[in-house]
Tab-separated table of C-alpha atoms and ligand atoms in Angstrom:
chain	number	residue	atom	x	y	z
N	140	MET	CA	-13.648	12.718	0.910
N	141	LYS	CA	-11.488	13.018	4.016
N	142	TYR	CA	-9.661	9.902	5.214
N	143	THR	CA	-7.113	8.490	7.667
N	144	VAL	CA	-4.264	6.443	6.190
N	145	VAL	CA	-2.558	3.414	7.709
N	146	LEU	CA	0.860	2.576	6.252
N	147	PRO	CA	2.423	-0.790	7.089
N	148	ALA	CA	6.185	-0.172	7.013
N	149	ALA	CA	7.535	-2.982	9.169
N	150	GLY	CA	8.750	-5.371	6.475
N	151	SER	CA	12.237	-6.622	5.758
N	152	GLY	CA	14.661	-6.477	2.851
N	153	LYS	CA	14.653	-10.207	2.144
N	154	ARG	CA	13.203	-10.290	-1.379
N	155	MET	CA	15.003	-7.032	-2.144
N	156	LYS	CA	18.235	-8.836	-1.216
N	157	ALA	CA	18.984	-5.864	1.043
N	158	ASP	CA	20.481	-6.113	4.524
N	159	LYS	CA	17.928	-3.643	5.887
N	160	ASN	CA	14.240	-2.712	5.580
N	161	LYS	CA	13.773	-2.062	1.846
N	162	LEU	CA	11.809	1.094	2.645
N	163	LEU	CA	14.978	2.723	3.908
N	164	LEU	CA	16.706	2.157	0.566
N	165	GLU	CA	17.042	5.371	-1.401
N	166	LEU	CA	15.932	6.443	-4.852
N	167	PHE	CA	17.892	9.532	-5.946
N	168	GLY	CA	19.001	10.144	-2.360
N	169	LYS	CA	15.556	9.911	-0.717
N	170	PRO	CA	14.270	6.866	1.221
N	171	ILE	CA	11.473	5.001	-0.593
N	172	PHE	CA	8.944	5.402	2.220
N	173	ILE	CA	9.423	9.175	2.272
N	174	TYR	CA	8.110	9.369	-1.315
N	175	THR	CA	5.008	7.509	-0.110
N	176	LEU	CA	4.554	9.773	2.900
N	177	GLU	CA	4.918	12.880	0.743
N	178	VAL	CA	1.923	11.850	-1.382
N	179	PHE	CA	-0.289	11.821	1.717
N	180	GLN	CA	1.337	14.890	3.261
N	181	ARG	CA	0.374	16.846	0.112
N	182	ASP	CA	-3.179	15.463	-0.181
N	183	PRO	CA	-5.556	17.896	1.584
N	184	ASN	CA	-8.071	15.057	2.127
N	185	CYS	CA	-5.591	13.062	4.213
N	186	GLU	CA	-6.253	13.926	7.845
N	187	SER	CA	-3.629	11.782	9.550
N	188	ILE	CA	-0.998	9.145	8.856
N	189	TRP	CA	-0.368	6.089	11.074
N	190	LEU	CA	2.712	3.958	10.535
N	191	ALA	CA	3.420	0.385	11.600
N	192	VAL	CA	7.162	0.092	12.174
N	193	LYS	CA	9.672	-2.285	13.693
N	194	GLU	CA	10.514	-1.181	17.208
N	195	GLN	CA	14.248	-0.957	16.505
N	196	GLU	CA	13.645	1.166	13.380
N	197	GLN	CA	11.246	3.647	14.944
N	198	PRO	CA	13.892	6.192	16.063
N	199	LEU	CA	15.419	6.365	12.566
N	200	ILE	CA	12.014	6.545	10.885
N	201	GLU	CA	10.882	9.300	13.261
N	202	GLU	CA	14.062	11.223	12.481
N	203	LEU	CA	13.486	10.946	8.718
N	204	VAL	CA	9.820	11.926	9.074
N	205	GLU	CA	10.918	15.102	10.811
N	206	GLU	CA	13.797	15.809	8.418
N	207	TYR	CA	11.470	15.666	5.405
N	208	GLY	CA	8.796	17.819	7.061
N	209	ILE	CA	6.064	15.160	7.223
N	210	THR	CA	3.786	16.710	9.820
N	211	LYS	CA	0.700	14.502	9.438
N	212	VAL	CA	2.193	11.423	11.139
N	213	ALA	CA	-0.053	10.983	14.173
N	214	GLY	CA	1.299	7.764	15.624
N	215	PHE	CA	3.418	4.633	15.338
N	216	ALA	CA	2.207	1.098	15.955
N	217	ALA	CA	4.442	-1.889	16.594
N	218	GLY	CA	4.772	-3.935	13.416
N	219	GLY	CA	3.957	-7.626	13.661
N	220	ALA	CA	5.299	-10.863	12.177
N	221	GLU	CA	2.979	-10.628	9.146
N	222	ARG	CA	1.757	-7.593	7.255
N	223	GLN	CA	-1.792	-8.269	8.489
N	224	ASP	CA	-0.551	-8.067	12.107
N	225	SER	CA	1.090	-4.724	11.366
N	226	VAL	CA	-2.094	-3.324	9.841
N	227	ARG	CA	-4.188	-4.594	12.762
N	228	ALA	CA	-1.855	-2.887	15.250
N	229	CYS	CA	-2.454	0.424	13.457
N	230	LEU	CA	-6.209	-0.119	13.236
N	231	GLU	CA	-6.296	-0.625	16.998
N	232	MET	CA	-4.670	2.767	17.516
N	233	ILE	CA	-6.523	5.074	15.158
N	234	PRO	CA	-9.386	7.171	16.448
N	235	ALA	CA	-12.848	6.614	14.920
N	236	CYS	CA	-13.268	8.261	11.504
N	237	ASP	CA	-15.321	7.789	8.336
N	238	VAL	CA	-12.882	6.280	5.838
N	239	VAL	CA	-9.619	4.394	6.430
N	240	LEU	CA	-7.095	3.763	3.670
N	241	VAL	CA	-4.507	1.009	4.028
N	242	HIS	CA	-1.513	1.530	1.762
N	243	ASP	CA	1.834	-0.287	1.492
N	244	ALA	CA	4.601	2.128	2.404
N	245	ALA	CA	6.500	0.300	-0.345
N	246	ARG	CA	4.255	1.762	-3.109
N	247	PRO	CA	5.626	5.274	-3.522
N	248	PHE	CA	4.103	6.041	-6.931
N	249	ILE	CA	0.405	6.037	-6.062
N	250	GLU	CA	-1.494	8.801	-7.843
N	251	PRO	CA	-3.686	11.262	-5.915
N	252	ALA	CA	-6.567	10.797	-8.394
N	253	VAL	CA	-6.759	7.079	-7.530
N	254	ILE	CA	-6.683	7.823	-3.789
N	255	SER	CA	-9.509	10.253	-4.194
N	256	ARG	CA	-11.706	7.793	-6.140
N	257	LEU	CA	-11.045	5.068	-3.564
N	258	ALA	CA	-12.004	7.267	-0.624
N	259	GLU	CA	-15.202	8.401	-2.368
N	260	GLU	CA	-16.211	4.831	-3.202
N	261	ALA	CA	-15.443	3.552	0.314
N	262	ALA	CA	-17.636	6.295	1.754
N	263	ALA	CA	-20.434	5.312	-0.619
N	264	SER	CA	-20.308	1.505	-0.490
N	265	GLY	CA	-17.928	0.522	2.335
N	266	ALA	CA	-14.978	-1.021	0.495
N	267	ALA	CA	-12.908	-0.162	-2.592
N	268	ILE	CA	-9.460	-1.346	-3.631
N	269	ALA	CA	-6.968	-0.390	-6.339
N	270	GLY	CA	-6.146	-2.808	-9.134
N	271	VAL	CA	-4.958	-3.109	-12.709
N	272	ARG	CA	-5.976	-5.514	-15.435
N	273	VAL	CA	-3.747	-8.519	-16.062
N	274	LYS	CA	-1.655	-7.929	-19.191
N	275	ASP	CA	-0.056	-11.352	-19.576
N	276	THR	CA	-1.458	-14.804	-20.186
N	277	ILE	CA	-1.872	-16.572	-16.857
N	278	LYS	CA	-1.499	-20.330	-16.517
N	279	LYS	CA	-1.730	-22.701	-13.583
N	280	ALA	CA	0.870	-25.409	-13.163
N	281	GLY	CA	1.202	-28.019	-10.412
N	282	SER	CA	4.913	-28.504	-11.095
N	283	ASP	CA	6.173	-27.366	-14.493
N	284	ILE	CA	3.314	-28.902	-16.444
N	285	ILE	CA	0.391	-26.611	-17.189
N	286	THR	CA	-2.929	-27.692	-15.744
N	287	GLU	CA	-5.011	-24.731	-16.870
N	288	THR	CA	-4.909	-21.467	-18.797
N	289	VAL	CA	-6.961	-18.989	-16.832
N	290	GLU	CA	-9.442	-16.734	-18.635
N	291	ARG	CA	-7.716	-13.356	-18.556
N	292	GLU	CA	-10.718	-11.143	-19.070
N	293	ASN	CA	-11.852	-11.185	-15.447
N	294	LEU	CA	-8.439	-11.132	-13.782
N	295	TRP	CA	-7.058	-8.183	-11.844
N	296	ILE	CA	-3.735	-7.543	-10.149
N	297	ILE	CA	-4.621	-6.084	-6.796
N	298	GLN	CA	-2.662	-3.235	-5.275
N	299	THR	CA	-3.094	-0.841	-2.407
N	300	PRO	CA	-4.556	1.574	-1.364
N	301	GLN	CA	-7.498	-0.365	-0.065
N	302	ALA	CA	-10.180	1.921	1.350
N	303	PHE	CA	-12.875	1.028	3.834
N	304	ASP	CA	-15.577	2.326	6.056
N	305	TYR	CA	-13.946	2.534	9.504
N	306	ALA	CA	-16.452	0.301	11.316
N	307	LEU	CA	-16.353	-2.322	8.542
N	308	ILE	CA	-12.555	-2.758	8.468
N	309	LYS	CA	-12.402	-2.811	12.266
N	310	LYS	CA	-15.046	-5.536	12.347
N	311	ALA	CA	-13.325	-7.513	9.567
N	312	ALA	CA	-9.880	-7.287	11.196
N	313	THR	CA	-11.224	-8.392	14.571
N	314	ALA	CA	-13.187	-11.285	13.036
N	315	ALA	CA	-10.108	-12.472	11.116
N	316	PHE	CA	-7.945	-12.262	14.221
N	317	GLU	CA	-10.431	-14.215	16.323
N	318	ALA	CA	-10.704	-16.901	13.624
N	319	GLY	CA	-6.924	-17.073	13.113
N	320	TYR	CA	-7.528	-16.184	9.451
N	321	MET	CA	-4.654	-14.752	7.420
N	322	GLY	CA	-5.358	-12.974	4.154
N	323	THR	CA	-2.900	-11.518	1.700
N	324	ASP	CA	-4.753	-8.207	1.612
N	325	GLU	CA	-7.341	-6.360	3.699
N	326	ALA	CA	-10.079	-6.893	1.117
N	327	MET	CA	-10.002	-10.649	1.824
N	328	LEU	CA	-10.945	-9.951	5.430
N	329	VAL	CA	-13.927	-7.920	4.290
N	330	GLU	CA	-14.891	-10.387	1.535
N	331	ARG	CA	-15.141	-13.195	4.080
N	332	LEU	CA	-17.825	-11.200	5.904
N	333	GLY	CA	-19.812	-11.222	2.666
N	334	HIS	CA	-19.451	-7.500	2.053
N	335	PRO	CA	-18.922	-6.519	-1.624
N	336	VAL	CA	-15.583	-4.920	-2.482
N	337	LYS	CA	-15.294	-2.658	-5.513
N	338	ILE	CA	-12.191	-2.466	-7.723
N	339	ILE	CA	-11.065	0.980	-8.819
N	340	GLU	CA	-8.825	0.870	-11.886
N	341	SER	CA	-5.389	2.168	-10.925
N	342	ASN	CA	-2.213	2.281	-13.041
N	343	TYR	CA	0.804	0.065	-13.578
N	344	GLU	CA	3.190	2.613	-12.082
N	345	ASN	CA	1.738	1.908	-8.626
N	346	VAL	CA	4.230	-0.916	-8.238
N	347	LYS	CA	5.371	-2.331	-4.893
N	348	MET	CA	9.129	-2.023	-4.436
N	349	THR	CA	9.781	-5.719	-3.792
N	350	THR	CA	12.739	-7.087	-5.760
N	351	PRO	CA	15.908	-5.331	-7.061
N	352	ASP	CA	14.450	-4.861	-10.572
N	353	ASP	CA	11.646	-2.749	-9.069
N	354	LEU	CA	14.260	-0.167	-8.089
N	355	ILE	CA	15.275	0.203	-11.761
N	356	TYR	CA	11.633	0.735	-12.683
N	357	GLY	CA	11.233	3.131	-9.745
N	358	ARG	CA	14.110	5.313	-10.915
N	359	ALA	CA	12.662	5.382	-14.422
N	360	ILE	CA	9.244	6.485	-13.112
N	361	LEU	CA	10.813	9.282	-11.080
N	362	GLU	CA	12.885	10.448	-14.059
N	363	SER	CA	9.862	10.524	-16.345
N	364	ARG	CA	7.849	12.486	-13.753
N	365	VAL	CA	10.618	15.085	-13.386
N	366	GLN	CA	10.764	15.378	-17.179
N	367	GLU	CA	6.972	15.836	-17.370
N	368	GLU	CA	7.139	18.617	-14.775
N	369	GLN	CA	9.813	20.417	-16.798
N	370	GLU	CA	7.835	20.273	-20.039
J	401	LIG	O1	6.533	-7.754	2.156
J	401	LIG	P1	5.642	-6.925	1.302
J	401	LIG	O2	6.382	-6.245	0.190
J	401	LIG	O3	4.419	-7.607	0.803
J	401	LIG	O4	5.140	-5.769	2.265
J	401	LIG	C1	4.145	-4.840	1.901
J	401	LIG	C2	4.140	-3.704	2.922
J	401	LIG	O5	3.839	-4.217	4.212
J	401	LIG	C3	5.513	-3.010	3.026
J	401	LIG	O6	5.305	-1.613	3.108
J	401	LIG	C4	6.095	-3.590	4.301
J	401	LIG	O7	6.966	-2.712	4.983
J	401	LIG	C5	4.838	-3.879	5.136
J	401	LIG	N1	4.978	-4.993	6.109
J	401	LIG	C6	4.705	-4.775	7.466
J	401	LIG	N2	4.841	-5.809	8.381
J	401	LIG	C7	5.229	-7.035	7.982
J	401	LIG	C8	5.492	-7.284	6.609
J	401	LIG	C9	5.343	-6.247	5.688
J	401	LIG	O8	4.365	-3.653	7.855
J	401	LIG	N3	5.355	-7.985	8.887
C-alpha cells in the first residue's frame, strides 16, 4: 500500500542532555534522523516525506538531506511548541492521499515489514498503530506507595508509526485543535472521535532515542544489523 509519511523532527535535546536537537546527534558518524529518512527513502511504497523542523535548523537539515541523497523529501513544515503542533503543521501541508503515516524522526530502527502492515491496515480500517507488549510488571503509585498493580495482559507500549486514512487524521487533528485537546499520540485524537484503532505488533528495537542510554542501545542495534548483513 502506498503512503505519505509525516516525520516530526522539531524536538529538543533536553532529555538527551544534549545542547542541540537530539536528532542531529550521530551514531557511527551519521545523524540519527538520517537513519530514519533512509528507511523511507528505500521503501518503494513511500511516495513522499514531509518533515516538521525548527525554523533555525531547517538550513542544516536540508543540507544533510541532500548530502545523504534523500530525494523523497517533499516539504518542510514549521515545528510547533508541542509534538502535536508539529504534526498538525505537516498535515496542513500534505496533498490529499490515501494513507498517511506519522513517525517520530527519533525512531531510526523501524522495520519495513511493520510499516507495510500498518499501511495495509490503515487502508482497510482507517487507523493502525505500532506497539509492543509490556514486559515488566506495571504498578501505579500516588507518591512512592503503590496504589495498584495493573493487569499486564492487556497493556501495550505504543510506538510510531501510526497510520491513518488521510481524511480521518485530518478530521481528528482539526477537531482536537478546535477543542484545545492535546494527546500524547495521534491515535488519541482519532480515538476521541470514536473510531477504532488497531494495534500492529512491532518490535522492541523500534525505540525512541530519548535519553543518553538509548544511544548505547542504538549503537548495539546498528552493530548487530551490520553483523547480520555480513553473515
Ligand atoms: O520529545 P519526543 O522524544 O517525544 O519527540 C518525539 C518526536 O517528535 C521527535 O522526533 C521530535 O523531534 C518530534 N517533536 C517535534 N516537535 C516538538 C516536540 C517533538 O517535532 N515540539
